[in-house]
Amino acid sequence: MTKEERRIKGQKIWAGVKRDKRLYFMLILPVLYYLIFWLYPLYFLQIAFKDYKPFIGVSKSEWVGFEHFITFFSSPYFGRVLKNTLMISLYGIVFQFPAAIILALLFNEVKNKLFVKVTQTIVYMPHFISTVVVAGMLTTFLSPSTGFVNQLIVKLGGEPIYFLAESQYFRAIYTIMGIWHNVGFSSIVFIAALQGIDQQLYEAARIDGAGRMAQIRYITI
């Protein structure tokens, strides 16, 4: 490509930019978002390979290579940490993911619009509560002395349980907390998908004699 051809091509590109300047202006915020919150944090991944000291910063901290990884993999807790991570992920797939679908199906079947709106607002709200606040609420609810869960157990004739001090309860508590915190917001995607189903399919199914459960099974799901 000659110098003259490059100049002409540059003029065409610049003319297109000036013509669509409003569209390019609209791109500024999305581009800044990805630069600040996605690309810029990648720079700090090098902390994993450095003896990071906050007072001297990332760039001046000493490189230690894979030392931290070797320490972690050789730790006696590595097996336990790996097992818990895999099990918690499995619980999320088995319980939390279907919970969002089931909730969306329930909302889709209820015909009282006011009830649906009120219920949706209630189940969506926990998603907007800080995780720190949720953890504090959980600690309060499960307290062996003042938590309402243990108070209910005592009234039913049982003994208080130190839920947060017993390792066997951790995975179940974590999964239940995740469901309560996120299931409402996660169901939005499925509700939107259900709203897009052609209603004529349901009408045709009713004409053919399909009951409500059959419609849910063969059309909705």
PDB file of C-alpha atoms in Angstrom:
ATOM      1  CA  MET A   1       0.000   0.000   0.000  1.00  0.00           C
ATOM      2  CA  THR A   2       1.451   3.309  -1.087  1.00  0.00           C
ATOM      3  CA  LYS A   3       1.654   6.408   1.055  1.00  0.00           C
ATOM      4  CA  GLU A   4      -1.169   8.030  -0.936  1.00  0.00           C
ATOM      5  CA  GLU A   5      -3.415   4.974  -0.487  1.00  0.00           C
ATOM      6  CA  ARG A   6      -2.763   4.964   3.268  1.00  0.00           C
ATOM      7  CA  ARG A   7      -3.625   8.672   3.409  1.00  0.00           C
ATOM      8  CA  ILE A   8      -6.891   8.130   1.542  1.00  0.00           C
ATOM      9  CA  LYS A   9      -7.780   5.174   3.749  1.00  0.00           C
ATOM     10  CA  GLY A  10      -7.050   7.238   6.868  1.00  0.00           C
ATOM     11  CA  GLN A  11      -9.281  10.042   5.598  1.00  0.00           C
ATOM     12  CA  LYS A  12     -12.135   7.573   5.025  1.00  0.00           C
ATOM     13  CA  ILE A  13     -11.766   6.151   8.517  1.00  0.00           C
ATOM     14  CA  TRP A  14     -11.682   9.614  10.074  1.00  0.00           C
ATOM     15  CA  ALA A  15     -14.725  10.663   8.020  1.00  0.00           C
ATOM     16  CA  GLY A  16     -16.582   7.604   9.307  1.00  0.00           C
ATOM     17  CA  VAL A  17     -15.605   8.465  12.892  1.00  0.00           C
ATOM     18  CA  LYS A  18     -16.861  12.024  12.512  1.00  0.00           C
ATOM     19  CA  ARG A  19     -20.078  10.785  10.900  1.00  0.00           C
ATOM     20  CA  ASP A  20     -20.761   8.315  13.737  1.00  0.00           C
ATOM     21  CA  LYS A  21     -19.212  10.352  16.546  1.00  0.00           C
ATOM     22  CA  ARG A  22     -22.308   9.998  18.752  1.00  0.00           C
ATOM     23  CA  LEU A  23     -22.059   6.207  18.587  1.00  0.00           C
ATOM     24  CA  TYR A  24     -18.357   6.298  19.458  1.00  0.00           C
ATOM     25  CA  PHE A  25     -19.096   8.675  22.315  1.00  0.00           C
ATOM     26  CA  MET A  26     -21.584   6.137  23.702  1.00  0.00           C
ATOM     27  CA  LEU A  27     -18.781   3.544  23.734  1.00  0.00           C
ATOM     28  CA  ILE A  28     -16.619   5.561  26.132  1.00  0.00           C
ATOM     29  CA  LEU A  29     -18.272   4.349  29.348  1.00  0.00           C
ATOM     30  CA  PRO A  30     -18.370   0.617  28.397  1.00  0.00           C
ATOM     31  CA  VAL A  31     -14.721   0.772  27.296  1.00  0.00           C
ATOM     32  CA  LEU A  32     -13.697   2.518  30.523  1.00  0.00           C
ATOM     33  CA  TYR A  33     -15.632  -0.085  32.513  1.00  0.00           C
ATOM     34  CA  TYR A  34     -13.728  -2.976  30.954  1.00  0.00           C
ATOM     35  CA  LEU A  35     -10.391  -1.185  31.200  1.00  0.00           C
ATOM     36  CA  ILE A  36     -10.813  -0.311  34.885  1.00  0.00           C
ATOM     37  CA  PHE A  37     -12.625  -3.350  36.245  1.00  0.00           C
ATOM     38  CA  TRP A  38     -11.423  -6.149  33.920  1.00  0.00           C
ATOM     39  CA  LEU A  39      -8.079  -5.365  32.286  1.00  0.00           C
ATOM     40  CA  TYR A  40      -6.426  -3.240  34.986  1.00  0.00           C
ATOM     41  CA  PRO A  41      -6.893  -5.879  37.768  1.00  0.00           C
ATOM     42  CA  LEU A  42      -5.004  -8.414  35.608  1.00  0.00           C
ATOM     43  CA  TYR A  43      -1.846  -6.449  36.368  1.00  0.00           C
ATOM     44  CA  PHE A  44      -2.091  -7.526  40.016  1.00  0.00           C
ATOM     45  CA  LEU A  45      -2.102 -11.239  39.199  1.00  0.00           C
ATOM     46  CA  GLN A  46       1.663 -11.068  39.535  1.00  0.00           C
ATOM     47  CA  ILE A  47       1.187 -10.816  43.314  1.00  0.00           C
ATOM     48  CA  ALA A  48       0.860 -14.624  43.295  1.00  0.00           C
ATOM     49  CA  PHE A  49       4.474 -14.843  42.100  1.00  0.00           C
ATOM     50  CA  LYS A  50       5.936 -12.191  44.412  1.00  0.00           C
ATOM     51  CA  ASP A  51       6.729 -11.752  48.069  1.00  0.00           C
ATOM     52  CA  TYR A  52       4.213  -8.942  48.175  1.00  0.00           C
ATOM     53  CA  LYS A  53       4.734  -6.184  50.711  1.00  0.00           C
ATOM     54  CA  PRO A  54       2.015  -3.498  50.814  1.00  0.00           C
ATOM     55  CA  PHE A  55       4.373  -0.726  51.894  1.00  0.00           C
ATOM     56  CA  ILE A  56       6.635  -1.023  48.845  1.00  0.00           C
ATOM     57  CA  GLY A  57       3.972  -1.929  46.280  1.00  0.00           C
ATOM     58  CA  VAL A  58       3.575  -4.635  43.650  1.00  0.00           C
ATOM     59  CA  SER A  59       6.268  -3.505  41.238  1.00  0.00           C
ATOM     60  CA  LYS A  60       9.040  -3.351  43.883  1.00  0.00           C
ATOM     61  CA  SER A  61       8.163  -6.584  45.681  1.00  0.00           C
ATOM     62  CA  GLU A  62      10.596  -9.461  45.184  1.00  0.00           C
ATOM     63  CA  TRP A  63       9.847 -12.210  42.670  1.00  0.00           C
ATOM     64  CA  VAL A  64       9.596 -15.654  44.292  1.00  0.00           C
ATOM     65  CA  GLY A  65       8.295 -17.672  41.333  1.00  0.00           C
ATOM     66  CA  PHE A  66       6.127 -20.653  42.293  1.00  0.00           C
ATOM     67  CA  GLU A  67       7.095 -20.587  45.974  1.00  0.00           C
ATOM     68  CA  HIS A  68       3.573 -19.737  47.178  1.00  0.00           C
ATOM     69  CA  PHE A  69       2.057 -22.452  44.991  1.00  0.00           C
ATOM     70  CA  ILE A  70       4.520 -25.056  46.278  1.00  0.00           C
ATOM     71  CA  THR A  71       3.718 -24.043  49.861  1.00  0.00           C
ATOM     72  CA  PHE A  72      -0.009 -24.357  49.207  1.00  0.00           C
ATOM     73  CA  PHE A  73       0.133 -27.687  47.381  1.00  0.00           C
ATOM     74  CA  SER A  74       2.393 -29.200  50.032  1.00  0.00           C
ATOM     75  CA  SER A  75       0.221 -27.947  52.898  1.00  0.00           C
ATOM     76  CA  PRO A  76      -1.590 -30.610  54.965  1.00  0.00           C
ATOM     77  CA  TYR A  77      -4.784 -28.600  54.432  1.00  0.00           C
ATOM     78  CA  PHE A  78      -4.608 -28.726  50.623  1.00  0.00           C
ATOM     79  CA  GLY A  79      -6.661 -31.934  50.354  1.00  0.00           C
ATOM     80  CA  ARG A  80      -9.355 -30.590  52.664  1.00  0.00           C
ATOM     81  CA  VAL A  81      -9.537 -27.248  50.862  1.00  0.00           C
ATOM     82  CA  LEU A  82      -9.748 -28.940  47.462  1.00  0.00           C
ATOM     83  CA  LYS A  83     -12.455 -31.342  48.648  1.00  0.00           C
ATOM     84  CA  ASN A  84     -14.537 -28.561  50.174  1.00  0.00           C
ATOM     85  CA  THR A  85     -14.215 -26.451  47.022  1.00  0.00           C
ATOM     86  CA  LEU A  86     -15.326 -29.306  44.770  1.00  0.00           C
ATOM     87  CA  MET A  87     -18.156 -30.340  47.089  1.00  0.00           C
ATOM     88  CA  ILE A  88     -19.477 -26.795  47.458  1.00  0.00           C
ATOM     89  CA  SER A  89     -19.404 -26.382  43.670  1.00  0.00           C
ATOM     90  CA  LEU A  90     -21.249 -29.688  43.299  1.00  0.00           C
ATOM     91  CA  TYR A  91     -23.872 -28.624  45.851  1.00  0.00           C
ATOM     92  CA  GLY A  92     -24.348 -25.401  43.930  1.00  0.00           C
ATOM     93  CA  ILE A  93     -24.996 -27.305  40.703  1.00  0.00           C
ATOM     94  CA  VAL A  94     -27.273 -29.884  42.314  1.00  0.00           C
ATOM     95  CA  PHE A  95     -29.313 -27.568  44.569  1.00  0.00           C
ATOM     96  CA  GLN A  96     -28.814 -23.873  43.764  1.00  0.00           C
ATOM     97  CA  PHE A  97     -29.083 -24.052  39.971  1.00  0.00           C
ATOM     98  CA  PRO A  98     -32.350 -26.082  39.924  1.00  0.00           C
ATOM     99  CA  ALA A  99     -33.804 -23.857  42.672  1.00  0.00           C
ATOM    100  CA  ALA A 100     -33.737 -20.855  40.327  1.00  0.00           C
ATOM    101  CA  ILE A 101     -35.493 -22.856  37.603  1.00  0.00           C
ATOM    102  CA  ILE A 102     -38.153 -24.185  40.005  1.00  0.00           C
ATOM    103  CA  LEU A 103     -38.800 -20.664  41.332  1.00  0.00           C
ATOM    104  CA  ALA A 104     -39.196 -19.352  37.783  1.00  0.00           C
ATOM    105  CA  LEU A 105     -41.630 -22.173  36.973  1.00  0.00           C
ATOM    106  CA  LEU A 106     -43.678 -21.362  40.071  1.00  0.00           C
ATOM    107  CA  PHE A 107     -43.861 -17.675  39.169  1.00  0.00           C
ATOM    108  CA  ASN A 108     -44.848 -18.600  35.624  1.00  0.00           C
ATOM    109  CA  GLU A 109     -47.762 -20.733  36.832  1.00  0.00           C
ATOM    110  CA  VAL A 110     -49.238 -18.221  39.288  1.00  0.00           C
ATOM    111  CA  LYS A 111     -51.915 -16.103  37.605  1.00  0.00           C
ATOM    112  CA  ASN A 112     -52.360 -13.516  40.358  1.00  0.00           C
ATOM    113  CA  LYS A 113     -50.115 -10.731  39.056  1.00  0.00           C
ATOM    114  CA  LEU A 114     -50.137  -8.728  42.294  1.00  0.00           C
ATOM    115  CA  PHE A 115     -49.050 -11.760  44.318  1.00  0.00           C
ATOM    116  CA  VAL A 116     -46.283 -12.515  41.801  1.00  0.00           C
ATOM    117  CA  LYS A 117     -44.944  -8.943  41.883  1.00  0.00           C
ATOM    118  CA  VAL A 118     -44.901  -8.788  45.688  1.00  0.00           C
ATOM    119  CA  THR A 119     -43.281 -12.226  45.980  1.00  0.00           C
ATOM    120  CA  GLN A 120     -40.687 -11.450  43.316  1.00  0.00           C
ATOM    121  CA  THR A 121     -39.718  -8.251  45.123  1.00  0.00           C
ATOM    122  CA  ILE A 122     -39.271 -10.166  48.382  1.00  0.00           C
ATOM    123  CA  VAL A 123     -37.113 -12.932  46.876  1.00  0.00           C
ATOM    124  CA  TYR A 124     -35.036 -10.458  44.813  1.00  0.00           C
ATOM    125  CA  MET A 125     -34.111  -8.242  47.775  1.00  0.00           C
ATOM    126  CA  PRO A 126     -31.539 -10.582  49.406  1.00  0.00           C
ATOM    127  CA  HIS A 127     -29.370 -10.331  46.280  1.00  0.00           C
ATOM    128  CA  PHE A 128     -28.803  -6.631  46.967  1.00  0.00           C
ATOM    129  CA  ILE A 129     -27.695  -7.214  50.555  1.00  0.00           C
ATOM    130  CA  SER A 130     -23.939  -7.172  51.092  1.00  0.00           C
ATOM    131  CA  THR A 131     -22.323 -10.574  51.621  1.00  0.00           C
ATOM    132  CA  VAL A 132     -20.811  -9.239  54.862  1.00  0.00           C
ATOM    133  CA  VAL A 133     -24.291  -8.338  56.115  1.00  0.00           C
ATOM    134  CA  VAL A 134     -25.628 -11.745  55.062  1.00  0.00           C
ATOM    135  CA  ALA A 135     -22.833 -13.468  57.006  1.00  0.00           C
ATOM    136  CA  GLY A 136     -23.677 -11.337  60.062  1.00  0.00           C
ATOM    137  CA  MET A 137     -27.362 -12.230  59.771  1.00  0.00           C
ATOM    138  CA  LEU A 138     -26.452 -15.903  59.485  1.00  0.00           C
ATOM    139  CA  THR A 139     -24.304 -15.701  62.622  1.00  0.00           C
ATOM    140  CA  THR A 140     -27.183 -14.098  64.495  1.00  0.00           C
ATOM    141  CA  PHE A 141     -29.790 -16.586  63.262  1.00  0.00           C
ATOM    142  CA  LEU A 142     -27.654 -19.606  64.166  1.00  0.00           C
ATOM    143  CA  SER A 143     -26.393 -18.324  67.503  1.00  0.00           C
ATOM    144  CA  PRO A 144     -26.688 -21.114  70.122  1.00  0.00           C
ATOM    145  CA  SER A 145     -27.996 -18.681  72.738  1.00  0.00           C
ATOM    146  CA  THR A 146     -30.046 -16.014  70.933  1.00  0.00           C
ATOM    147  CA  GLY A 147     -30.565 -17.364  67.410  1.00  0.00           C
ATOM    148  CA  PHE A 148     -34.174 -18.150  66.507  1.00  0.00           C
ATOM    149  CA  VAL A 149     -33.138 -21.470  64.927  1.00  0.00           C
ATOM    150  CA  ASN A 150     -31.762 -22.816  68.196  1.00  0.00           C
ATOM    151  CA  GLN A 151     -34.632 -21.286  70.154  1.00  0.00           C
ATOM    152  CA  LEU A 152     -37.026 -23.267  67.978  1.00  0.00           C
ATOM    153  CA  ILE A 153     -34.971 -26.437  68.524  1.00  0.00           C
ATOM    154  CA  VAL A 154     -35.075 -25.906  72.305  1.00  0.00           C
ATOM    155  CA  LYS A 155     -38.850 -25.338  72.277  1.00  0.00           C
ATOM    156  CA  LEU A 156     -39.245 -28.605  70.389  1.00  0.00           C
ATOM    157  CA  GLY A 157     -37.322 -30.377  73.159  1.00  0.00           C
ATOM    158  CA  GLY A 158     -33.855 -30.486  71.609  1.00  0.00           C
ATOM    159  CA  GLU A 159     -30.473 -29.147  72.639  1.00  0.00           C
ATOM    160  CA  PRO A 160     -28.827 -26.033  71.142  1.00  0.00           C
ATOM    161  CA  ILE A 161     -26.493 -26.817  68.246  1.00  0.00           C
ATOM    162  CA  TYR A 162     -23.300 -24.835  67.578  1.00  0.00           C
ATOM    163  CA  PHE A 163     -23.854 -24.817  63.832  1.00  0.00           C
ATOM    164  CA  LEU A 164     -20.937 -22.531  63.011  1.00  0.00           C
ATOM    165  CA  ALA A 165     -18.528 -24.473  65.240  1.00  0.00           C
ATOM    166  CA  GLU A 166     -19.266 -27.897  63.731  1.00  0.00           C
ATOM    167  CA  SER A 167     -17.566 -28.617  60.402  1.00  0.00           C
ATOM    168  CA  GLN A 168     -20.211 -31.126  59.249  1.00  0.00           C
ATOM    169  CA  TYR A 169     -22.800 -28.335  58.954  1.00  0.00           C
ATOM    170  CA  PHE A 170     -20.638 -25.956  56.922  1.00  0.00           C
ATOM    171  CA  ARG A 171     -21.449 -27.136  53.392  1.00  0.00           C
ATOM    172  CA  ALA A 172     -25.191 -27.293  54.000  1.00  0.00           C
ATOM    173  CA  ILE A 173     -25.234 -23.850  55.640  1.00  0.00           C
ATOM    174  CA  TYR A 174     -23.147 -22.344  52.841  1.00  0.00           C
ATOM    175  CA  THR A 175     -25.423 -23.837  50.165  1.00  0.00           C
ATOM    176  CA  ILE A 176     -28.637 -22.720  51.878  1.00  0.00           C
ATOM    177  CA  MET A 177     -27.224 -19.226  52.351  1.00  0.00           C
ATOM    178  CA  GLY A 178     -26.284 -19.113  48.659  1.00  0.00           C
ATOM    179  CA  ILE A 179     -29.772 -20.184  47.609  1.00  0.00           C
ATOM    180  CA  TRP A 180     -31.443 -17.579  49.811  1.00  0.00           C
ATOM    181  CA  HIS A 181     -29.040 -14.862  48.691  1.00  0.00           C
ATOM    182  CA  ASN A 182     -29.041 -15.464  44.938  1.00  0.00           C
ATOM    183  CA  VAL A 183     -31.925 -17.683  43.835  1.00  0.00           C
ATOM    184  CA  GLY A 184     -34.353 -14.796  43.291  1.00  0.00           C
ATOM    185  CA  PHE A 185     -32.019 -12.808  41.088  1.00  0.00           C
ATOM    186  CA  SER A 186     -30.840 -15.932  39.228  1.00  0.00           C
ATOM    187  CA  SER A 187     -34.430 -16.802  38.339  1.00  0.00           C
ATOM    188  CA  ILE A 188     -34.846 -13.573  36.329  1.00  0.00           C
ATOM    189  CA  VAL A 189     -33.149 -15.095  33.274  1.00  0.00           C
ATOM    190  CA  PHE A 190     -35.423 -18.137  33.352  1.00  0.00           C
ATOM    191  CA  ILE A 191     -38.543 -16.026  33.921  1.00  0.00           C
ATOM    192  CA  ALA A 192     -37.636 -13.917  30.883  1.00  0.00           C
ATOM    193  CA  ALA A 193     -37.197 -17.088  28.813  1.00  0.00           C
ATOM    194  CA  LEU A 194     -40.577 -18.451  29.970  1.00  0.00           C
ATOM    195  CA  GLN A 195     -42.287 -15.196  29.062  1.00  0.00           C
ATOM    196  CA  GLY A 196     -41.090 -15.677  25.495  1.00  0.00           C
ATOM    197  CA  ILE A 197     -42.883 -19.001  25.000  1.00  0.00           C
ATOM    198  CA  ASP A 198     -45.631 -18.777  22.367  1.00  0.00           C
ATOM    199  CA  GLN A 199     -48.980 -18.964  24.183  1.00  0.00           C
ATOM    200  CA  GLN A 200     -50.508 -20.714  21.182  1.00  0.00           C
ATOM    201  CA  LEU A 201     -48.519 -23.801  22.180  1.00  0.00           C
ATOM    202  CA  TYR A 202     -50.401 -23.954  25.467  1.00  0.00           C
ATOM    203  CA  GLU A 203     -53.737 -23.398  23.726  1.00  0.00           C
ATOM    204  CA  ALA A 204     -53.002 -26.196  21.291  1.00  0.00           C
ATOM    205  CA  ALA A 205     -51.976 -28.479  24.153  1.00  0.00           C
ATOM    206  CA  ARG A 206     -55.209 -27.755  26.063  1.00  0.00           C
ATOM    207  CA  ILE A 207     -57.260 -28.512  22.964  1.00  0.00           C
ATOM    208  CA  ASP A 208     -55.451 -31.847  22.688  1.00  0.00           C
ATOM    209  CA  GLY A 209     -56.383 -32.599  26.297  1.00  0.00           C
ATOM    210  CA  ALA A 210     -53.052 -31.940  27.994  1.00  0.00           C
ATOM    211  CA  GLY A 211     -53.325 -31.121  31.681  1.00  0.00           C
ATOM    212  CA  ARG A 212     -51.335 -28.470  33.507  1.00  0.00           C
ATOM    213  CA  MET A 213     -48.525 -30.818  34.489  1.00  0.00           C
ATOM    214  CA  ALA A 214     -48.263 -32.127  30.933  1.00  0.00           C
ATOM    215  CA  GLN A 215     -48.025 -28.552  29.620  1.00  0.00           C
ATOM    216  CA  ILE A 216     -45.264 -27.749  32.097  1.00  0.00           C
ATOM    217  CA  ARG A 217     -43.358 -30.917  31.204  1.00  0.00           C
ATOM    218  CA  TYR A 218     -43.653 -30.857  27.412  1.00  0.00           C
ATOM    219  CA  ILE A 219     -43.837 -27.115  26.680  1.00  0.00           C
ATOM    220  CA  THR A 220     -42.469 -25.040  29.544  1.00  0.00           C
ATOM    221  CA  ILE A 221     -39.559 -27.276  30.508  1.00  0.00           C
TER     222      ILE A 221
END
